[in-house]
Tab-separated table of C-alpha atoms in Angstrom:
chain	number	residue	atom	x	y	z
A	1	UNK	CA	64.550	52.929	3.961
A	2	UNK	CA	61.473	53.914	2.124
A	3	UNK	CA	60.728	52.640	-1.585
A	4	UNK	CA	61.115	56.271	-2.346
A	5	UNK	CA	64.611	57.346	-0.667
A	6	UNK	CA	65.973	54.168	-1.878
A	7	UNK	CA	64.671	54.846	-5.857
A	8	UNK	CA	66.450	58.019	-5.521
A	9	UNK	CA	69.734	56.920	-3.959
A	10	UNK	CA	70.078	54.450	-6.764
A	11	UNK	CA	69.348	57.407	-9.076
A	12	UNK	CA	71.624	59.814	-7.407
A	13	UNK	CA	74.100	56.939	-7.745
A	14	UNK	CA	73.572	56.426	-11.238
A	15	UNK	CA	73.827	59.748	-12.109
A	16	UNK	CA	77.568	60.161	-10.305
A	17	UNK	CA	80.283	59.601	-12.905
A	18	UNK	CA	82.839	57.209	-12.468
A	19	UNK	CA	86.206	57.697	-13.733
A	20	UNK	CA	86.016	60.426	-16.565
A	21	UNK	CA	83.605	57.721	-18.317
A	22	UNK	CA	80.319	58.825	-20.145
A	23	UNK	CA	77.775	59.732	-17.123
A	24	UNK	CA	74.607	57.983	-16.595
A	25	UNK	CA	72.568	60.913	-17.577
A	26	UNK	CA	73.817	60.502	-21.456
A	27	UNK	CA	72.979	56.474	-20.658
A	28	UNK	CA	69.520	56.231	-19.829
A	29	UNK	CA	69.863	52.686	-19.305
A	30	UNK	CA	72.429	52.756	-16.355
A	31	UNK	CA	69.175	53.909	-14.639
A	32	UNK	CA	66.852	51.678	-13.007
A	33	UNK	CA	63.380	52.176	-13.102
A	34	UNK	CA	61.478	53.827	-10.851
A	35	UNK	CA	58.946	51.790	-9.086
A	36	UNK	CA	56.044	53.237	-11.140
A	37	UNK	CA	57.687	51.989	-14.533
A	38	UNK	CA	58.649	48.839	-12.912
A	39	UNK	CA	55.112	48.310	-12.189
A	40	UNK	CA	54.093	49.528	-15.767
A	41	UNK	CA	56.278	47.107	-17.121
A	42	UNK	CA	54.862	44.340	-15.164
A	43	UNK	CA	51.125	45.688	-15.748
A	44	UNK	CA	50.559	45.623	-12.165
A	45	UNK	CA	48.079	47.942	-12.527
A	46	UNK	CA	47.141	47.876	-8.775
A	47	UNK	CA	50.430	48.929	-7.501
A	48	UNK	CA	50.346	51.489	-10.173
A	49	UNK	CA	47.515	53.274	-8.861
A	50	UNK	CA	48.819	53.052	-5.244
A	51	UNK	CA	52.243	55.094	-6.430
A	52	UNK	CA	49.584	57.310	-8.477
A	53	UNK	CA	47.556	57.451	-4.974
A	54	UNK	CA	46.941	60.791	-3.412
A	55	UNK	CA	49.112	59.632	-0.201
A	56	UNK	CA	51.753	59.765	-2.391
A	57	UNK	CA	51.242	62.884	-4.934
A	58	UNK	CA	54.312	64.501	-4.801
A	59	UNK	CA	56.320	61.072	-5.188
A	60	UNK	CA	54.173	60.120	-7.899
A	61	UNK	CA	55.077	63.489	-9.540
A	62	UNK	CA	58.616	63.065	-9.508
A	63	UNK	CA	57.900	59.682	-10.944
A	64	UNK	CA	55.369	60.773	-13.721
A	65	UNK	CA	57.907	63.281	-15.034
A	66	UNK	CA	61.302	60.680	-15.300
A	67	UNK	CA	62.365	59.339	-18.869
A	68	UNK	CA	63.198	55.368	-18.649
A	69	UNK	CA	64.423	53.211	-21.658
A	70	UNK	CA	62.906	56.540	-23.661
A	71	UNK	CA	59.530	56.284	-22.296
A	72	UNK	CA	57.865	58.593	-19.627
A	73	UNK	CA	55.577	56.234	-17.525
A	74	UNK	CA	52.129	57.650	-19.727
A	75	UNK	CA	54.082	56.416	-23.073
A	76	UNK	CA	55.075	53.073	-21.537
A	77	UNK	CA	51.505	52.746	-19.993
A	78	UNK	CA	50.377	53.281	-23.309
A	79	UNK	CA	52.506	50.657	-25.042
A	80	UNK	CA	50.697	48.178	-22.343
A	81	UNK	CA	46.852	48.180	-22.464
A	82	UNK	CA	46.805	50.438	-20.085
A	83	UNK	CA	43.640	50.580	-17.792
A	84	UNK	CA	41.154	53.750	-18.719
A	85	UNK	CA	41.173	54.817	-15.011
A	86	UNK	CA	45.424	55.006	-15.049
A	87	UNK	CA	45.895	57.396	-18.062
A	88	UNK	CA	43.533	59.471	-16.418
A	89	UNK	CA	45.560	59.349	-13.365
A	90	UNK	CA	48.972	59.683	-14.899
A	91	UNK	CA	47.382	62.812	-17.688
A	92	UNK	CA	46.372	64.221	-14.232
A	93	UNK	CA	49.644	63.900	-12.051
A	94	UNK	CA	51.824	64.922	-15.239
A	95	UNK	CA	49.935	66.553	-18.071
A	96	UNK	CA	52.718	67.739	-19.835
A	97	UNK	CA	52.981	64.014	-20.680
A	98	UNK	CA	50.318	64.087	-23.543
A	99	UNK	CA	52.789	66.772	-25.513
A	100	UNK	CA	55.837	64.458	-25.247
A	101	UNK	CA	57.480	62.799	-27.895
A	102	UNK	CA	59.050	59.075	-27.096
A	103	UNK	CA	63.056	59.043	-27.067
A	104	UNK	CA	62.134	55.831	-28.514
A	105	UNK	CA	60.253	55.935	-31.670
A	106	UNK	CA	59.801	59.845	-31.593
A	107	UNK	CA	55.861	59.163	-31.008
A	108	UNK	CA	53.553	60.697	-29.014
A	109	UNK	CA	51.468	58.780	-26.120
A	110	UNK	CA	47.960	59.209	-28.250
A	111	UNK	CA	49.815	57.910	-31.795
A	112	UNK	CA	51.119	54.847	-29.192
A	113	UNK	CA	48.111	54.185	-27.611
A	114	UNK	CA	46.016	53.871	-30.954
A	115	UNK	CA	48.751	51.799	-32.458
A	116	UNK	CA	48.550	49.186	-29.296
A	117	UNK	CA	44.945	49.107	-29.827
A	118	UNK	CA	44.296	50.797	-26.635
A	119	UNK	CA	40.889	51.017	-25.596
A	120	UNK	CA	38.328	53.679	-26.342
A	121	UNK	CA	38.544	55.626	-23.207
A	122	UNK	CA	42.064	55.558	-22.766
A	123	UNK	CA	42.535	57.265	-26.563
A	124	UNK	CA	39.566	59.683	-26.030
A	125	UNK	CA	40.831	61.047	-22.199
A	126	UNK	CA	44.336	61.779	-24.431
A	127	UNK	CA	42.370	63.277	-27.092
A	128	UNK	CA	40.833	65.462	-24.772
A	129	UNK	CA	43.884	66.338	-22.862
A	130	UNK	CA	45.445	67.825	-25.824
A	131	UNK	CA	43.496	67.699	-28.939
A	132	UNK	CA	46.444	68.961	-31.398
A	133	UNK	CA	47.963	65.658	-30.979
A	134	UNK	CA	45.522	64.372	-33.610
A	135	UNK	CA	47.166	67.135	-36.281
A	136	UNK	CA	50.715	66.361	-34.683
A	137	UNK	CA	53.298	64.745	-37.536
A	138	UNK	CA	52.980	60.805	-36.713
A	139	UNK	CA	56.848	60.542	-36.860
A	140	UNK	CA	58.101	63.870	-36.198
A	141	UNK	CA	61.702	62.961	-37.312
A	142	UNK	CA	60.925	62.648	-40.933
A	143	UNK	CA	61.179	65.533	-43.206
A	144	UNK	CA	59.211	63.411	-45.980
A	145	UNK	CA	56.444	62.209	-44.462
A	146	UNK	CA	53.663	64.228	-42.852
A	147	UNK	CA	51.094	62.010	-42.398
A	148	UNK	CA	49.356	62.941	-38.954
A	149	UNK	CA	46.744	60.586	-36.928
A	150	UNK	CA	44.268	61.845	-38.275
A	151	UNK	CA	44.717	61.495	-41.871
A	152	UNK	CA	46.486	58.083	-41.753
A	153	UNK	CA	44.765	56.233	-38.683
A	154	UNK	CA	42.489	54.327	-41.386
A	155	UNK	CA	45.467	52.104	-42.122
A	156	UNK	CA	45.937	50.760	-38.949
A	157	UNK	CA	43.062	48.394	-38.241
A	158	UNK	CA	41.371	50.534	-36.069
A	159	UNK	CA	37.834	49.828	-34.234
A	160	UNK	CA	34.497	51.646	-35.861
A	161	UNK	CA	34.088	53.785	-32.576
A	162	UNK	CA	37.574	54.647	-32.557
A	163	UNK	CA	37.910	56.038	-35.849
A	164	UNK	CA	34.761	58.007	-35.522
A	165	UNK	CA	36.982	59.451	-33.089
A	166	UNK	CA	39.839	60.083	-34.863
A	167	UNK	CA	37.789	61.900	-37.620
């Protein structure tokens, strides 16, 4: 069985309810990652960029777009120094991506990204994906606070180049 069909038979298992008990689509957890976040995870960024190959577009696709532990696979690249060539590649396969909050701390992948001092590249290719993200609320759950990245990124310890950007 292919890495693929066997990713989405544990899915389609996970997502079958069992007994009248909560279904695995209301616990995100029951799910296991798909090979692309495992890989993420792991920050082994060279089998990343063979699921993100163009031999296997359409599977990377399905794999861009599905939440794990909160995090689409662009916000969990994000959270680990990802490579400037993979965001490109994962903004490319699923682009929608850049607009997406995290289940996890409500953040977007550019407000991550700074915060894990990614690198220069990697925050201006999401900049230039979607460029509102840098007027976006940084925590769009509070009604008090409406700091955005680009008003408050001078807190964070950010590199010279970086906040030039940011400006």
């Amino acid at each position: 069985m292919t890495k693929k069909n066997n990713f989405m038979q544990e899915v389609t298992t996970a997502l079958t309810p069992r007994g009248g008990k909560k279904g695995a689509q209301e616990d995100e957890n029951a799910i296991p990652p798909s090979p692309l976040c495992q890989h993420i995870k792991e920050q082994n960024w060279d089998e990343v960029r063979k699921d993100l190959s163009d031999d296997n577009r359409d599977s990377a696709v399905e794999m861009a777009g599905i939440w794990y532990e909160g995090d689409l696979p662009l916000h969990l690249a994000c959270r680990n120094q990802v490579p400037d060539d993979v965001v490109a590649t994962l903004i490319n396969v699923y682009p929608q991506a850049v607009e997406e909050r995290s289940k996890k701390d409500n953040r977007l992948p550019l407000v991550i990204c700074v915060k894990s001092k990614g690198s220069y590249n990697a925050v201006g290719r999401l900049i230039r994906a979607w460029p509102e993200a840098l007027d976006q609320k940084i925590d769009d759950k509070s009604l008090v606070d409406t700091s955005t990245l680009r008003s408050d990124f001078s807190q964070w310890g950010i590199s010279g180049p970086i906040k030039k950007m940011l400006q």
